[in-house]
GROMACS .gro file of C-alpha atoms in nm:
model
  257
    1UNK     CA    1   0.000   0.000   0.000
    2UNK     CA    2   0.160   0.351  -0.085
    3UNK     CA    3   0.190   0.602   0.169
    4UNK     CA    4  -0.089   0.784   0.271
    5UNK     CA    5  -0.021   1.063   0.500
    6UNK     CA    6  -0.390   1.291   0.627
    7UNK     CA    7  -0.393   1.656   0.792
    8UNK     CA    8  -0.616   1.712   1.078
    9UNK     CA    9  -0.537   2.056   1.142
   10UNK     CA   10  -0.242   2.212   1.369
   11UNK     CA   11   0.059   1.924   1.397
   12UNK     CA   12  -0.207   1.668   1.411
   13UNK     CA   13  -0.139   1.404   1.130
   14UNK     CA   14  -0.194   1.047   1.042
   15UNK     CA   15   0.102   0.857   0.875
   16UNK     CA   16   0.038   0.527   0.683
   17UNK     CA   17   0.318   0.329   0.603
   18UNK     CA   18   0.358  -0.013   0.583
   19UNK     CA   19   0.041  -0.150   0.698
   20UNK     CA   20   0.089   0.056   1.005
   21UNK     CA   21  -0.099   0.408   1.149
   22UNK     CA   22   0.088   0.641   1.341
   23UNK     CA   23  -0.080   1.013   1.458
   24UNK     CA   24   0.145   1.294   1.566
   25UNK     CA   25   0.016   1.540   1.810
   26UNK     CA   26  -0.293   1.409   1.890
   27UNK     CA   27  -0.549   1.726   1.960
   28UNK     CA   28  -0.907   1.670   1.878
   29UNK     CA   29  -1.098   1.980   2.085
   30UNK     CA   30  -1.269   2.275   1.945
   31UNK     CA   31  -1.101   2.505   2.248
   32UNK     CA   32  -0.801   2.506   2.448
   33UNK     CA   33  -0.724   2.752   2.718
   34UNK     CA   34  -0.735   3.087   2.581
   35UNK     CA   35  -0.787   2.899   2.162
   36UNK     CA   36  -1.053   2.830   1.985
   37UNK     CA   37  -1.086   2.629   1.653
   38UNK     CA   38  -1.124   2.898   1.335
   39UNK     CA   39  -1.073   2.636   1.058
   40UNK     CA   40  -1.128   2.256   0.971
   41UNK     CA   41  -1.364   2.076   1.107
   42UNK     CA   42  -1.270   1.820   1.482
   43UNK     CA   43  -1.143   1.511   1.315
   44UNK     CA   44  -1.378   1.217   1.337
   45UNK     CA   45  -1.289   0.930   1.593
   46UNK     CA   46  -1.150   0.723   1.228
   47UNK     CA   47  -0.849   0.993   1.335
   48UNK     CA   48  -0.819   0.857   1.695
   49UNK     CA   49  -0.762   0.540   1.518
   50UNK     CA   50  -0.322   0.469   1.555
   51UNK     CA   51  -0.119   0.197   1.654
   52UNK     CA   52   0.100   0.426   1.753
   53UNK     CA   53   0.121   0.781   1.857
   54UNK     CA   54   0.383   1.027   1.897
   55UNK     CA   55   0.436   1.348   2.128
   56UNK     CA   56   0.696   1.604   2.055
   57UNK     CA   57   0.716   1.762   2.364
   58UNK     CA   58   0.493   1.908   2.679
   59UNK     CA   59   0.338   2.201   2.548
   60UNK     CA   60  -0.014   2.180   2.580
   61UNK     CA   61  -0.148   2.216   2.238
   62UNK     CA   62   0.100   1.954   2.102
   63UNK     CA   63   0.070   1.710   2.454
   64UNK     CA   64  -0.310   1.703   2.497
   65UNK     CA   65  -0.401   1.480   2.753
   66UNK     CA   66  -0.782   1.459   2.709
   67UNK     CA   67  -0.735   1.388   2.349
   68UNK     CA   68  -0.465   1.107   2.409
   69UNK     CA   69  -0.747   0.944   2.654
   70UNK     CA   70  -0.931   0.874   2.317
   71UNK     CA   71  -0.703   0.645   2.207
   72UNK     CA   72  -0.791   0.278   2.194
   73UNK     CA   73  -0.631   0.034   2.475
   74UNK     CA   74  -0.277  -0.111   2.364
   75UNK     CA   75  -0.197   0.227   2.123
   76UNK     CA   76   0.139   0.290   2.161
   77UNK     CA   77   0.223   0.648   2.273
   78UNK     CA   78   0.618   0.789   2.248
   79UNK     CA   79   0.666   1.069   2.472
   80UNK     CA   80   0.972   1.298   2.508
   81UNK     CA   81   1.170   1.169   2.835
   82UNK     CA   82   1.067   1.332   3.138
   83UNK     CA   83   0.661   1.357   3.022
   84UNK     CA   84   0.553   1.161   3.293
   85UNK     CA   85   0.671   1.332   3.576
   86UNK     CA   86   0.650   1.689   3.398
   87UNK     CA   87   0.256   1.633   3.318
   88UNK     CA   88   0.098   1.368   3.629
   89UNK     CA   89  -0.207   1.329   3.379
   90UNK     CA   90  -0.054   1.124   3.157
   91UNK     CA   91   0.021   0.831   3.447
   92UNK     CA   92  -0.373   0.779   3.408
   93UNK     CA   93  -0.330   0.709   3.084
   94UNK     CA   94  -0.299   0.311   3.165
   95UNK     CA   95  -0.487   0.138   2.889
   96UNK     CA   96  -0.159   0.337   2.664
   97UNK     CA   97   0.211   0.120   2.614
   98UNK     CA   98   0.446   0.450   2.702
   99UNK     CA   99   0.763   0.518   2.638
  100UNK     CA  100   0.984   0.777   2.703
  101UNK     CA  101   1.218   0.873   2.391
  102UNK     CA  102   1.527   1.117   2.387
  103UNK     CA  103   1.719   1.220   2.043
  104UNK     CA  104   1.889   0.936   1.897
  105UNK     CA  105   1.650   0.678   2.049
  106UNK     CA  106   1.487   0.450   1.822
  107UNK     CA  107   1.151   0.185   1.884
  108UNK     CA  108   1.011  -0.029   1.613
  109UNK     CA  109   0.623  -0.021   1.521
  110UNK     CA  110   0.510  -0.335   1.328
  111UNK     CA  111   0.762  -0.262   1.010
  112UNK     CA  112   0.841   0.059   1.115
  113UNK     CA  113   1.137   0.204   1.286
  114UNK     CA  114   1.051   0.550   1.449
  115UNK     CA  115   1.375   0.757   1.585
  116UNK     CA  116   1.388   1.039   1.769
  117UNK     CA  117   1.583   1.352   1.637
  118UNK     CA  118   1.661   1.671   1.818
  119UNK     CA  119   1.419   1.988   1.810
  120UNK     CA  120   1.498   2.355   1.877
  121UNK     CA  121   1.212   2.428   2.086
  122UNK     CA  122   1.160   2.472   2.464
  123UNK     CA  123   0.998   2.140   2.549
  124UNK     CA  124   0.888   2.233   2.959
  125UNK     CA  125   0.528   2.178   3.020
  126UNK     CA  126   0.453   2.590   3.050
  127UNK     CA  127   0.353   2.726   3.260
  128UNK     CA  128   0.421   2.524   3.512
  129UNK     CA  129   0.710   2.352   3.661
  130UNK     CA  130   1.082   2.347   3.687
  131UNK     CA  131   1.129   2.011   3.459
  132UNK     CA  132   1.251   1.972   3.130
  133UNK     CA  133   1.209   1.758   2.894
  134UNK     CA  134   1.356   1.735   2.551
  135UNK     CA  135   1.168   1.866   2.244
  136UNK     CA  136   1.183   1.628   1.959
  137UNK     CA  137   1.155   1.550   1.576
  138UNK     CA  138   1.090   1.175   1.500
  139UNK     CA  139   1.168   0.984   1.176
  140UNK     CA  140   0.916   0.720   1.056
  141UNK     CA  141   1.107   0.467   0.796
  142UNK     CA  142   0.912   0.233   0.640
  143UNK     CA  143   0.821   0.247   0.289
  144UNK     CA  144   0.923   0.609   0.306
  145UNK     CA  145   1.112   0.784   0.559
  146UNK     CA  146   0.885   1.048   0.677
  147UNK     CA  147   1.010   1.334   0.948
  148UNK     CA  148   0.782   1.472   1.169
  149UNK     CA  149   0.911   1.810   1.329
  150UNK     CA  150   0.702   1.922   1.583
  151UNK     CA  151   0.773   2.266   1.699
  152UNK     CA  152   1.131   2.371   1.603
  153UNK     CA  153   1.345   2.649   1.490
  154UNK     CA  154   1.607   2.632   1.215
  155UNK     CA  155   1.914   2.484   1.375
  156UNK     CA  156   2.258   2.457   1.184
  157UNK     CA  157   2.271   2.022   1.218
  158UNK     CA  158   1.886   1.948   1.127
  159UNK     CA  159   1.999   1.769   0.805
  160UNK     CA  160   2.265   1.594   0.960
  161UNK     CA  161   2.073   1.447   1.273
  162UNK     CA  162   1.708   1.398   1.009
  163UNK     CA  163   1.905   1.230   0.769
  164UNK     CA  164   1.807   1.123   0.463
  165UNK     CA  165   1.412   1.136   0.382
  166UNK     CA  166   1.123   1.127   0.103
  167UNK     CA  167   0.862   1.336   0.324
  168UNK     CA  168   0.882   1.644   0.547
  169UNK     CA  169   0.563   1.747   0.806
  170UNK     CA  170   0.702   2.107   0.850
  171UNK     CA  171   0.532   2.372   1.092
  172UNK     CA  172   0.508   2.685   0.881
  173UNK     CA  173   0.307   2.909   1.138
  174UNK     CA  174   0.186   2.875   1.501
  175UNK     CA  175  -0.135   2.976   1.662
  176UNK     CA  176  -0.073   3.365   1.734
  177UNK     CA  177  -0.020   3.703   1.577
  178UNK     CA  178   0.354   3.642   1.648
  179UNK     CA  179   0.624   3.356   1.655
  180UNK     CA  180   0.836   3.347   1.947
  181UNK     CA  181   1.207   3.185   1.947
  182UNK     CA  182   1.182   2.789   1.855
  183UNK     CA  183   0.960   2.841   1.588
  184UNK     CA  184   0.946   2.767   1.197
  185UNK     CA  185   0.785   3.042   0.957
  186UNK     CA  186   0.725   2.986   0.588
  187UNK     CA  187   1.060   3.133   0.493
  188UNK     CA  188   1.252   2.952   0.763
  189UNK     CA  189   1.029   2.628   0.642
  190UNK     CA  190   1.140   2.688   0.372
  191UNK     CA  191   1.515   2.712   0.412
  192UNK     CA  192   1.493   2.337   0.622
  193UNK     CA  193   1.328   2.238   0.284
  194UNK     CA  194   1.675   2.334   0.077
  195UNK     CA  195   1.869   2.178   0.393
  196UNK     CA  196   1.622   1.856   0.438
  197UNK     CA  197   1.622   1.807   0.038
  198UNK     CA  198   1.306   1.543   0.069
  199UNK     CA  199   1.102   1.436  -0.268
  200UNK     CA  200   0.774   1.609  -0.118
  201UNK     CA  201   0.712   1.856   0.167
  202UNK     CA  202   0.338   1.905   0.370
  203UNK     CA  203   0.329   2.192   0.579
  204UNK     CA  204   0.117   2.216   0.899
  205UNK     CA  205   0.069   2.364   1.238
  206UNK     CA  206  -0.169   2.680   1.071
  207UNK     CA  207  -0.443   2.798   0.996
  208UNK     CA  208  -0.634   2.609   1.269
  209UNK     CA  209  -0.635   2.768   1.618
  210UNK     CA  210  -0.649   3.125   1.728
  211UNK     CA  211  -0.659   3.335   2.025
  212UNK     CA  212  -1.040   3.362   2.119
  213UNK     CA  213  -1.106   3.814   2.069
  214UNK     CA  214  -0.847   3.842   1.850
  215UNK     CA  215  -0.952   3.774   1.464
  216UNK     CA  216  -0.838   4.107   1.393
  217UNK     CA  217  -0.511   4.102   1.501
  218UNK     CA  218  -0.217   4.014   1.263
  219UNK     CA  219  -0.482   3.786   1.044
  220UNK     CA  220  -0.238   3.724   0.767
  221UNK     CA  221  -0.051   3.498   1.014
  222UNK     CA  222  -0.378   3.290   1.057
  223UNK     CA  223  -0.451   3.274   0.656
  224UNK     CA  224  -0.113   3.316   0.464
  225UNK     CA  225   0.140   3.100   0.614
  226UNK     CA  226   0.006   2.769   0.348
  227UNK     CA  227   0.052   2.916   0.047
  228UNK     CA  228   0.362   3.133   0.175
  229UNK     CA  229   0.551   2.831   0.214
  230UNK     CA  230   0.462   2.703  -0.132
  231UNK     CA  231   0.559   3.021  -0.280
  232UNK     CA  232   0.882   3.027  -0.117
  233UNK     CA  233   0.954   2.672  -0.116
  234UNK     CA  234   0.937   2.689  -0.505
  235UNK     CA  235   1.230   2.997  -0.493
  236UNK     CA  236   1.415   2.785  -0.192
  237UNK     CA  237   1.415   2.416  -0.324
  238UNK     CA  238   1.188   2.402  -0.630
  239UNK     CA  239   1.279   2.021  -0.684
  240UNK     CA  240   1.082   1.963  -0.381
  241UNK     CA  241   0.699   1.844  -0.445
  242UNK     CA  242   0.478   2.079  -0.202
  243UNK     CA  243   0.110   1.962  -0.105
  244UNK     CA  244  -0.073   2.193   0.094
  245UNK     CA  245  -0.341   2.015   0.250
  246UNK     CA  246  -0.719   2.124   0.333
  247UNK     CA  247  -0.788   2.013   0.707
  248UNK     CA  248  -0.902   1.586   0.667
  249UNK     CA  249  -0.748   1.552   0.328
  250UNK     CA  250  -0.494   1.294   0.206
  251UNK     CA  251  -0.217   1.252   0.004
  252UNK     CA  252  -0.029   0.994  -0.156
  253UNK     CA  253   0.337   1.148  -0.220
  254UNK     CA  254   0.568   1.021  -0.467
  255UNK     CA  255   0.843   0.903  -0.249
  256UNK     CA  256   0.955   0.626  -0.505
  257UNK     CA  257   1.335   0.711  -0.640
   0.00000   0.00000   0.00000
């Protein structure tokens, strides 16, 4: 079966590879905190559906604790090392197989092997609590070798500790007017595109939550970042196939040599 990768809105995706489902981010509520869900409709409970699951680090929009509950008994759920005791909530979640991951660690999903890569992000569990824990990438190799980012900034060894891929899950925007420190744009996506040099490119995290009163405020960073990052991945590594997804749609990529 070819790869099938799906966008649920923010970092929330579904990778198929190999006869095996794995969901990054898992977030499936219409508010959280201070957000509220503009665009895309909450994915259905086919999207709770993994056999495994993986967490890039504590913050709470990317390590959702109510939405990891939904997942079926016996899903396996990789967490950055340190989760547990950084967020209590997630030693509840009993009916999940955990493990805790740090970069260069690497677990095995049916035929998949899933390693974890570094992240320039600040992985503590705001805003709350002195412990750290390690913000990560991971690598799904399969039929393809598929990165998952997470949150991260450009960092001067991301193609070095990535490696070799086919398909890159980039964050091109955030969920605010602006971008703090840690944090990919379009035109920063874009430059770990050149670096990365994958056959095909998705971006994500945009264009899905937003601070509840403030529509008005910077909108562009709600609706452009998508077609931003096409736009400048073309200029930055135009060899590189770009499919920007609608929220619940799938793509096949071409990840064949």
């Amino acid at each position: 079966m070819p790869v099938e990768i799906t966008w649920w809105g923010h970092a929330t995706c579904t990778v198929e590879d190999s006869d095996t489902r794995v969901l990054t981010d898992p977030l499936f509520t219409r508010r959280l905190a201070h957000l509220r869900r503009r665009r895309g409709a909450l994915p259905p409970p086919d999207a709770w559906r993994a056999d495994v699951a993986l967490v890039s680090h504590l913050h709470a929009d990317h390590l959702h604790v109510p939405s990891l509950e939904r997942l079926a008994p016996g899903t396996r759920l990789l967490v950055p090392r340190g989760a547990p005791r950084a967020v209590p909530g997630l030693r509840r979640l009993t009916h999940l197989r955990l493990r805790e991951m740090a970069p260069g660690d690497e677990t095995r999903a049916g035929d998949l092997a899933i390693r974890a890569v570094p992240a320039e992000h600040d992985g503590r569990r705001l805003p709350f609590g002195p412990h750290r824990s390690p913000a990560l990438g991971y690598v799904v190799e399969g039929e393809a070798r598929t990165y998952f980012a997470g949150d991260t900034g450009l960092f001067e060894s991301m193609a070095k500790e990535v490696g070799p891929i086919e398909v890159a899950l980039l964050p091109v925007g955030g969920w605010g007017p602006y971008l703090g420190e840690g944090h990919l744009d379009a035109g920063r996506a874009a430059q770990a595109l050149a670096r990365l040099a994958p056959r095909c490119a998705i971006p994500v995290h945009y264009g899905t939550y937003w601070p509840i009163g403030m529509d008005a405020v910077r909108p562009h960073e709600f609706h452009a970042p998508g077609e931003e990052f096409v736009r400048l991945a073309a200029h930055w590594a135009p060899d590189v196939a770009v499919h920007r997804l609608a929220h619940g749609e799938s793509v096949r990529p071409a990840v064949a040599p």
